[in-house]
Coordinates of C-alpha atoms and ligand atoms in Angstrom, one line a residue:
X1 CA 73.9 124.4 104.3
X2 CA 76.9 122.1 105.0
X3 CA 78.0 118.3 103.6
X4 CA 78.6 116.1 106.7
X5 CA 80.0 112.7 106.7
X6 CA 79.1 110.6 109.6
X7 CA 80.7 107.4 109.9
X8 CA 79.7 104.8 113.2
X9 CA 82.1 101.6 114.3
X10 CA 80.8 98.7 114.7
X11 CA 79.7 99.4 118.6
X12 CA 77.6 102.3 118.1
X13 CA 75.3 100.1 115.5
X14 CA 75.6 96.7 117.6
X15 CA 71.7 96.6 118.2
X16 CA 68.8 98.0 117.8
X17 CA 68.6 100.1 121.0
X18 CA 72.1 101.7 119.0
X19 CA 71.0 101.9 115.9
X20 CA 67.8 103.9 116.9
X21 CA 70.5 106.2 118.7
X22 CA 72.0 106.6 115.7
X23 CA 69.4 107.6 113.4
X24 CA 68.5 110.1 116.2
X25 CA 71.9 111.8 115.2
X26 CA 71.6 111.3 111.7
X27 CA 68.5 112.8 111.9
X28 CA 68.9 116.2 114.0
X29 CA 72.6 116.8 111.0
X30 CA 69.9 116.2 108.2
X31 CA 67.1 118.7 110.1
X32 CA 69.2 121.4 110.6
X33 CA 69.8 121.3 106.9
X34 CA 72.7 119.8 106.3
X35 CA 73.6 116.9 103.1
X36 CA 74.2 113.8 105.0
X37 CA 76.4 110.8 103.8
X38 CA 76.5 107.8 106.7
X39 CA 79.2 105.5 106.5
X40 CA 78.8 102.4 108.6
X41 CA 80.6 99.6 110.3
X42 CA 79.6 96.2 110.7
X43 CA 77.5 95.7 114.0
X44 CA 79.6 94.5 117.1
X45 CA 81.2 91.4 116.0
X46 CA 79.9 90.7 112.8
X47 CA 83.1 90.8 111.1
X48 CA 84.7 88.3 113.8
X49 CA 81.4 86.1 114.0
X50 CA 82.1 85.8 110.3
X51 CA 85.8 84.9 110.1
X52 CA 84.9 82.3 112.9
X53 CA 82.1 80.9 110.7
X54 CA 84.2 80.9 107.4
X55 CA 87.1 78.6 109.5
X56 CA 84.5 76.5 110.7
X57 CA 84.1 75.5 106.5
X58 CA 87.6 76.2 104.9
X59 CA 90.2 77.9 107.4
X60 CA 92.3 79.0 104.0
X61 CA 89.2 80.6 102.2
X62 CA 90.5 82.3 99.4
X63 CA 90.6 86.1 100.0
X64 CA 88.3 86.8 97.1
X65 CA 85.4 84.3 98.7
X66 CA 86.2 86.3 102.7
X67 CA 85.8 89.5 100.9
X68 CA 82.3 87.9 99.9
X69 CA 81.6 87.0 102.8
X70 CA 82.7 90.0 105.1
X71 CA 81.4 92.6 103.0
X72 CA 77.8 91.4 104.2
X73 CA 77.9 92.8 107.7
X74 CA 78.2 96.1 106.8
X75 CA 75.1 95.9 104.5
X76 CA 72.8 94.5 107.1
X77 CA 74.1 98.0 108.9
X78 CA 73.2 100.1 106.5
X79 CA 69.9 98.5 105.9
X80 CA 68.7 98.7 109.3
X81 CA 70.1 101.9 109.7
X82 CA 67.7 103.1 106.7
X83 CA 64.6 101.4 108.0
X84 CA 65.2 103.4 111.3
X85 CA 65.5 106.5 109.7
X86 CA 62.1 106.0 106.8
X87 CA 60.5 105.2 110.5
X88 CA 61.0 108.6 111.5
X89 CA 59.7 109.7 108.0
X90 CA 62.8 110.4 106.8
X91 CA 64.1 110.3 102.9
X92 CA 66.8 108.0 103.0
X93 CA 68.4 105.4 100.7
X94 CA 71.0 102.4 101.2
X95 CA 74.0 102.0 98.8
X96 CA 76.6 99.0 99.0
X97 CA 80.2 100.0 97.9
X98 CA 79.3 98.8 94.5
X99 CA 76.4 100.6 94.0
X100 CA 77.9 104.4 94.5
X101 CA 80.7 103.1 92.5
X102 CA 83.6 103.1 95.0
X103 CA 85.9 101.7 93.0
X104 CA 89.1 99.6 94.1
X105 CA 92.4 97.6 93.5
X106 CA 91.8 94.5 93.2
X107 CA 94.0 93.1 96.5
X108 CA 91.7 91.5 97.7
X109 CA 91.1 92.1 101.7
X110 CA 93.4 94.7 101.8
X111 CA 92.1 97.2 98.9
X112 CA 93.1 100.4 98.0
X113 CA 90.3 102.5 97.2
X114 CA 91.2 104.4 93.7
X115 CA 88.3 106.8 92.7
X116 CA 85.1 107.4 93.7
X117 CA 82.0 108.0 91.1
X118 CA 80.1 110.4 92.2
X119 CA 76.7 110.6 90.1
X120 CA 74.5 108.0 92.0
X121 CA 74.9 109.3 95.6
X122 CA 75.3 113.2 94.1
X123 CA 71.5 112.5 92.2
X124 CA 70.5 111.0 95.7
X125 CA 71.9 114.3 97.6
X126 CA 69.9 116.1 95.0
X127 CA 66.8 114.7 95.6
X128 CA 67.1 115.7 99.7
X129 CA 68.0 111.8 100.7
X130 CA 70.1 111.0 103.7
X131 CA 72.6 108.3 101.6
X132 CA 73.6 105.6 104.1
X133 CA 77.0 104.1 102.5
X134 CA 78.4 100.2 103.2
X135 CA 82.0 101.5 105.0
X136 CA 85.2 99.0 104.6
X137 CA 84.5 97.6 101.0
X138 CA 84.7 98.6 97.5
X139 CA 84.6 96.9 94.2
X140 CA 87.4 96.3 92.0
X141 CA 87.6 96.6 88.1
X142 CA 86.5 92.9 87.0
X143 CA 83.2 94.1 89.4
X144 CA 84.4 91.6 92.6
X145 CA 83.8 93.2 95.7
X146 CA 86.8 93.8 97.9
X147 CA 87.6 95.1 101.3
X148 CA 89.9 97.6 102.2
X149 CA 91.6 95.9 105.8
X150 CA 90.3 95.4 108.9
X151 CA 88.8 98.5 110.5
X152 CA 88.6 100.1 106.7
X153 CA 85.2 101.7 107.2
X154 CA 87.0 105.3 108.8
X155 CA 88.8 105.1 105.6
X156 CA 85.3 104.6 103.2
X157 CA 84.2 107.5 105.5
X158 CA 87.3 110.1 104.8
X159 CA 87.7 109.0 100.9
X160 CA 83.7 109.6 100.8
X161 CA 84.4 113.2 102.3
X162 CA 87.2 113.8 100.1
X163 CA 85.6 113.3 97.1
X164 CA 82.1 115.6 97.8
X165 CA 84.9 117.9 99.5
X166 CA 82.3 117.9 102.5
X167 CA 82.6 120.2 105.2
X168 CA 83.2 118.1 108.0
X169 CA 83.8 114.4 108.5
X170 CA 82.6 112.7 112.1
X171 CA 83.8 109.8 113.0
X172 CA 81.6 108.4 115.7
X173 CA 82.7 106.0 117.8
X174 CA 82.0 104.6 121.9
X175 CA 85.0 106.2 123.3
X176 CA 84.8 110.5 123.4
X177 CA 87.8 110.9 121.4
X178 CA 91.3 110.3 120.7
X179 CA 93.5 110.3 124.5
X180 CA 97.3 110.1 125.3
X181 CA 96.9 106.5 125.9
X182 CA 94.5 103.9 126.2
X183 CA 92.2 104.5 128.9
X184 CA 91.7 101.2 129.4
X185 CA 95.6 100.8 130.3
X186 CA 95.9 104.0 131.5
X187 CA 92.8 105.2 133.9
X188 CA 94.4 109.3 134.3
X189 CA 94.9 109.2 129.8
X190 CA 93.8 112.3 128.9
X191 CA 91.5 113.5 126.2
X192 CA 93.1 115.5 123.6
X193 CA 91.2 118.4 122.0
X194 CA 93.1 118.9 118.7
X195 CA 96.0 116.5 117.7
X196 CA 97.8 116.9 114.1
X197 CA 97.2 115.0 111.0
X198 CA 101.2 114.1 111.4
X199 CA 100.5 112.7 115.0
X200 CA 97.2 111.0 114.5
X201 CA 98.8 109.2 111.8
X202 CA 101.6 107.9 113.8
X203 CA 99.9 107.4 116.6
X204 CA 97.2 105.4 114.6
X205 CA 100.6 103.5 112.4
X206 CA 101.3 102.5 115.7
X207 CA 98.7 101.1 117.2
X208 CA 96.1 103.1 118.7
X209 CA 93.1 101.6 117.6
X210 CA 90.4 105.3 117.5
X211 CA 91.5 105.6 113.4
X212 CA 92.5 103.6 110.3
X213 CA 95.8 105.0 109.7
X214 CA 94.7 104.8 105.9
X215 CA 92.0 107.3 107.1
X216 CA 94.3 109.9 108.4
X217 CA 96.2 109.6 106.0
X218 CA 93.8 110.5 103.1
X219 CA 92.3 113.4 105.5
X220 CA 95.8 114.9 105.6
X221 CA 96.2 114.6 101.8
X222 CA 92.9 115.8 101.1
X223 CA 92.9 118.3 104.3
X224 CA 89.8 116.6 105.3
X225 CA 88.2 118.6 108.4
X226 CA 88.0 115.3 110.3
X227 CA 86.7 115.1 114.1
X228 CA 86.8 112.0 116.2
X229 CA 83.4 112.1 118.6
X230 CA 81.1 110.0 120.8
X231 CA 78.1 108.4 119.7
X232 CA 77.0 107.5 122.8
X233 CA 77.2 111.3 124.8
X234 CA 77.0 114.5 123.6
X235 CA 80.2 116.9 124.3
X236 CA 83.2 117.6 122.1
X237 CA 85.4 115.5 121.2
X238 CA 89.0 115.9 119.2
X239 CA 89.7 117.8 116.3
X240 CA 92.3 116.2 113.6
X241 CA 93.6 119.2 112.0
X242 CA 97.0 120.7 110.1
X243 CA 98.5 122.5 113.1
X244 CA 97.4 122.5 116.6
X245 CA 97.9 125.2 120.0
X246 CA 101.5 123.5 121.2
X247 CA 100.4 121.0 124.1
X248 CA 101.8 123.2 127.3
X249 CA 104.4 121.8 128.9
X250 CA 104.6 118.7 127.1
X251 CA 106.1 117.8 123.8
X252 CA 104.2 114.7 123.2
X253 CA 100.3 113.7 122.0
X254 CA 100.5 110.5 123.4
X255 CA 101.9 106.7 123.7
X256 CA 101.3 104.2 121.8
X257 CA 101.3 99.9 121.7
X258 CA 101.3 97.2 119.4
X259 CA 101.3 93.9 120.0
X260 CA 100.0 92.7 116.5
X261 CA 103.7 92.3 115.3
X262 CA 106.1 90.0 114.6
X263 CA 110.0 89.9 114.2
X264 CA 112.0 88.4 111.7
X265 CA 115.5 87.7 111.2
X266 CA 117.7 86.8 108.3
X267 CA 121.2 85.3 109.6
X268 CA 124.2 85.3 107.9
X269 CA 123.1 86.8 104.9
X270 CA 126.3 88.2 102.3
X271 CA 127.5 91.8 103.0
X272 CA 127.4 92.7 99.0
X273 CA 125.2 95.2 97.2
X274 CA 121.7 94.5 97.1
X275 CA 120.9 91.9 99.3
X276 CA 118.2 94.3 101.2
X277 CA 116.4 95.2 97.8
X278 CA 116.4 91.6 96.7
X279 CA 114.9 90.8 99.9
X280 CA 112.0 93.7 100.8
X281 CA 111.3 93.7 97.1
X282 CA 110.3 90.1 97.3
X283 CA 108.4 90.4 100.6
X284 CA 106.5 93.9 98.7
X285 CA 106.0 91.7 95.9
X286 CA 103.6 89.8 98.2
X287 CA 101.7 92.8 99.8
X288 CA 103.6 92.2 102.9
X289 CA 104.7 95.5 104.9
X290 CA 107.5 95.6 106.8
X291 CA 107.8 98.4 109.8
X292 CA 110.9 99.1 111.6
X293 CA 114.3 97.4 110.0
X294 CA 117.8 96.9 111.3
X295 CA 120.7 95.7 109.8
X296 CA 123.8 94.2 111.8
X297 CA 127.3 92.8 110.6
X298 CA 128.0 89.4 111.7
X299 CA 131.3 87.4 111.4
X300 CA 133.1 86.5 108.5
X301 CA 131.8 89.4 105.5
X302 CA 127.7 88.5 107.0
X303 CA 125.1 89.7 108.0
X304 CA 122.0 89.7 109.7
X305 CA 119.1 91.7 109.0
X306 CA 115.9 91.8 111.7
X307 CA 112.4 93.5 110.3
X308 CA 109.0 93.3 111.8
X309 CA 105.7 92.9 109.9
X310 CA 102.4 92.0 111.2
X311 CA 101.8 88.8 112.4
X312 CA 99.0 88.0 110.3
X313 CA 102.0 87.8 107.1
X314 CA 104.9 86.0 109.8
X315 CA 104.1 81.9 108.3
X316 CA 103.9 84.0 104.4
X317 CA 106.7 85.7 104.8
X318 CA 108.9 83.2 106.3
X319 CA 107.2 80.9 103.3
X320 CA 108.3 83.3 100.4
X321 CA 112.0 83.7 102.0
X322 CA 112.6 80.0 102.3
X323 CA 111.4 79.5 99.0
X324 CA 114.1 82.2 98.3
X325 CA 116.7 80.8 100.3
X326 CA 119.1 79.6 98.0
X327 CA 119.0 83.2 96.3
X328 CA 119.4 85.5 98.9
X329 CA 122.1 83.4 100.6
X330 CA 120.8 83.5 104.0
X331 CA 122.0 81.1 107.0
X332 CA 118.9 80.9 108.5
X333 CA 115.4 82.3 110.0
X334 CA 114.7 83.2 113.5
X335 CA 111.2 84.3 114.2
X336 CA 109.7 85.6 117.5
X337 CA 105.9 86.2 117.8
X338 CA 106.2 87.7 121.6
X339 CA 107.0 90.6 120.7
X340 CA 105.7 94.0 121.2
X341 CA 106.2 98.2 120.0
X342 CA 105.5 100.7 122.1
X343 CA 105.8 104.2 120.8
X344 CA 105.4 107.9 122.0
X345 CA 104.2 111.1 119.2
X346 CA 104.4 114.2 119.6
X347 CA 105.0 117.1 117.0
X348 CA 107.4 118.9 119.5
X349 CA 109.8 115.9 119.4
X350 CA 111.8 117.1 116.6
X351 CA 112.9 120.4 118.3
X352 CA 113.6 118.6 121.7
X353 CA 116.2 116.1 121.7
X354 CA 115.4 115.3 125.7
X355 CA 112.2 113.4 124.4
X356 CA 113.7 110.4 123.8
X357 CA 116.1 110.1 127.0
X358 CA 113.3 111.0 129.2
X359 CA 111.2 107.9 127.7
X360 CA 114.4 105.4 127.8
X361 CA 114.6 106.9 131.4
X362 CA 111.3 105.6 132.3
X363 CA 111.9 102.2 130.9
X364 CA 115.4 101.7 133.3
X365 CA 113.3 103.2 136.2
X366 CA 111.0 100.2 135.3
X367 CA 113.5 97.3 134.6
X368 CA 112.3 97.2 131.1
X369 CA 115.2 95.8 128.2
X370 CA 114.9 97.7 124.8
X371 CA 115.1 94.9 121.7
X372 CA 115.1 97.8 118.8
X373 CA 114.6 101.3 118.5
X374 CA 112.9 103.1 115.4
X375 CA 112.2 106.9 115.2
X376 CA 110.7 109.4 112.9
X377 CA 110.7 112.9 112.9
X378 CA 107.7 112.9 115.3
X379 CA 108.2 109.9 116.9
X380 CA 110.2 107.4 119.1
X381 CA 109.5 103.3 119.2
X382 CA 110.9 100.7 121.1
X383 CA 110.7 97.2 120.2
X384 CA 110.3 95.0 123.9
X385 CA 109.2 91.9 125.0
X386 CA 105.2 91.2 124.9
X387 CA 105.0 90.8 128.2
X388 CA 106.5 94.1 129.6
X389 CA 104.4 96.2 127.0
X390 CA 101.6 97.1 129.2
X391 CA 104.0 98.1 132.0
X392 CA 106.0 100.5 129.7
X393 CA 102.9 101.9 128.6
X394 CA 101.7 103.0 132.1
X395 CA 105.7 103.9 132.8
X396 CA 105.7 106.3 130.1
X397 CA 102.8 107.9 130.0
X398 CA 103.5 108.3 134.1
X399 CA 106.4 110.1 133.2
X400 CA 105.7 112.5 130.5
X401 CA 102.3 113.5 132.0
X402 CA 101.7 112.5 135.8
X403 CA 104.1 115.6 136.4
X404 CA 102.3 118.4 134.5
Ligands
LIG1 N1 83.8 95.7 110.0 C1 85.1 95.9 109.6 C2 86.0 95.4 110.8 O1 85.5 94.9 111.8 C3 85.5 97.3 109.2 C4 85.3 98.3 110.2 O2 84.7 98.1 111.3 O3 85.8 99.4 110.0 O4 87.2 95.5 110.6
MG2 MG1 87.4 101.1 114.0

């Protein structure tokens, strides 16, 4: 007898008709005699439908009040999802976040989930019930519910596994599993059968949207066995594992886009000691991440340094900065919106320095100016203009895996 974790997006429960489906699968794990822990999504757009319906009220709700709010779509899931299963005569039992005791950091809408109690859903596990757990929340130590980011449930689902060291975490989702690109974009993407923890968590830092990157990142701490699968059709889908069979022929998993960024820059800041610290100290101080950085001298002992962030945090962070103005001694802010990453993984870049030349090759073949450029051991990104990012995408994958 194995422990299973299960987790379903947001698709795969968006009606009935899906959330029947998905008792069906519950339902065969739990009758070959496995443990069963479900961790669901909100259904379709509930999470959107509610955001829109919270603006209609107060557009600059207080984060504490949305995660109020937000937290309810995944309970109506799990709910549903329950009735479906005691239909089929099934034991089964419903749990919010707050009710196994998944407890949190108190940021709200952006939570980090701290511990895990495990006595209410172990006692439920002993008594043979399927436990069908609220993904993408948790509850923080005044007792508030929070939320852990949007598209937190695969992380519920992988800290869930972690803790009752279960044998294998699904995540279920409407696409098969986790391809070179977005098929979407890309109709010839490929479907990967095994892909690293290293590269799933770039590739998922970067933008591809199959996996929290929170999520791979606890499965590669914890060496979850996590497996990214179809809820819709039945074949195999791809394994996220330690080490994988080397890709023939290729060095890279895939490419990668983001368009959910912004870029910032600082001009004319002083070229003295500790005016970057004094600077992404602040901007951590407020929860606000910063991804790729650059600094550049400027005239006269300045200069400028460019960062991006989300653009949910560009009108904060400009805000915060300036407030700070006078203190950090910058010139001024420029800010650009219309921008866009595009990225390329691959465990075998480290040991191939023709990677990255054969990518910047693609983007001269396709007329395409490079803002910035950010790497990592296992990957190359390139910071470009939004519009071009869907045409580097499709140039890139072309050339790393049209000619295989
Ligand atoms: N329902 C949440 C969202 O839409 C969490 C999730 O689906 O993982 O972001
Ligand atoms: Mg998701």
């Amino acid at each position: 007898m194995s422990l299973i974790v299960q987790k379903f997006g947001g698709s795969s429960v968006k009606d009935a008709e899906r959330i029947k489906n998905v008792a069906r699968i519950i339902a065969e794990t739990y009758l070959k005699g496995n443990d069963v822990i479900v961790v669901l999504s909100a259904q379709g757009d509930t999470t959107d439908d509610l955001i829109a319906k919270a603006g209609e009220i107060n557009p600059h709700a207080s984060k504490r009040e949305m995660d109020m709010l937000l937290s309810t779509g995944e309970q109506i899931s799990v709910a549903l999802c329950a009735m479906a299963l005691e239909v089929m005569g099934l034991p089964v039992v419903s749990l919010a976040a707050w009710q196994v005791g998944i407890q949190s950091s108190g940021v709200h809408s952006d939570a980090r989930i701290r511990r895990i109690d495990s006595e209410r859903v172990q006692a439920e596990l002993d008594q043979h019930r399927i436990v069908i757990v609220t993904g993408f929340q948790g509850v923080d130590r005044s007792g508030d519910v929070t939320t852990l980011g949007r598209g937190g449930s695969d992380t519920s689902a992988v800290a869930l596994a972690a803790a009752f060291r279960a044998d294998l975490c699904q995540i279920f989702t409407d696409v098969d599993g986790v391809y070179t690109t977005d098929p979407r974009l890309v109709p010839n993407a490929r479907k990967l059968d095994e892909i690293t923890y290293d590269e799933m968590l770039e590739l998922a830092s970067q933008g591809a949207q199959v996996l929290h990157n929170r999520s791979v990142e606890l499965a590669k701490k914890f060496k979850v066995n996590l497996e990214v699968v179809s809820s819709l059709e039945r074949k195999p889908g791809t394994k996220v594992k330690e080490v994988t069979k080397m890709m023939e022929k290729t060095n890279i998993a895939g490419v990668a886009k983001d368009t959910s960024i912004a870029r910032i820059a600082l001009v004319g800041l002083q070229h003295n000691p500790g005016v970057a610290f004094q600077v992404f100290d602040l901007l951590s101080k407020h929860n606000i991440n910063v991804d790729v950085i650059l600094q550049s001298i400027g005239r006269e002992e300045t200069k400028d340094i460019t960062f991006t962030i989300h653009k949910k945090d560009q009108e904060e962070a400009e805000t915060i900065l300036n407030e700070h103005r006078a203190a950090l001694r910058f010139d001024h802010i420029e800010a650009d919106d219309k921008i866009g990453k595009v990225s390329i993984v691959g465990a075998g870049l480290m040991s191939n320095c023709g990677v990255a030349a054969k990518m910047f090759e693609a983007l001269y073949e396709a007329g395409i100016n490079i803002q910035m450029i950010n790497t990592s051991e296992i990957r190359v990104s390139v910071l470009l203009d939004e519009e071009d990012v869907n045409r580097a995408v499709k140039a890139i994958h072309a050339k790393f895996f049209d000619e295989i």
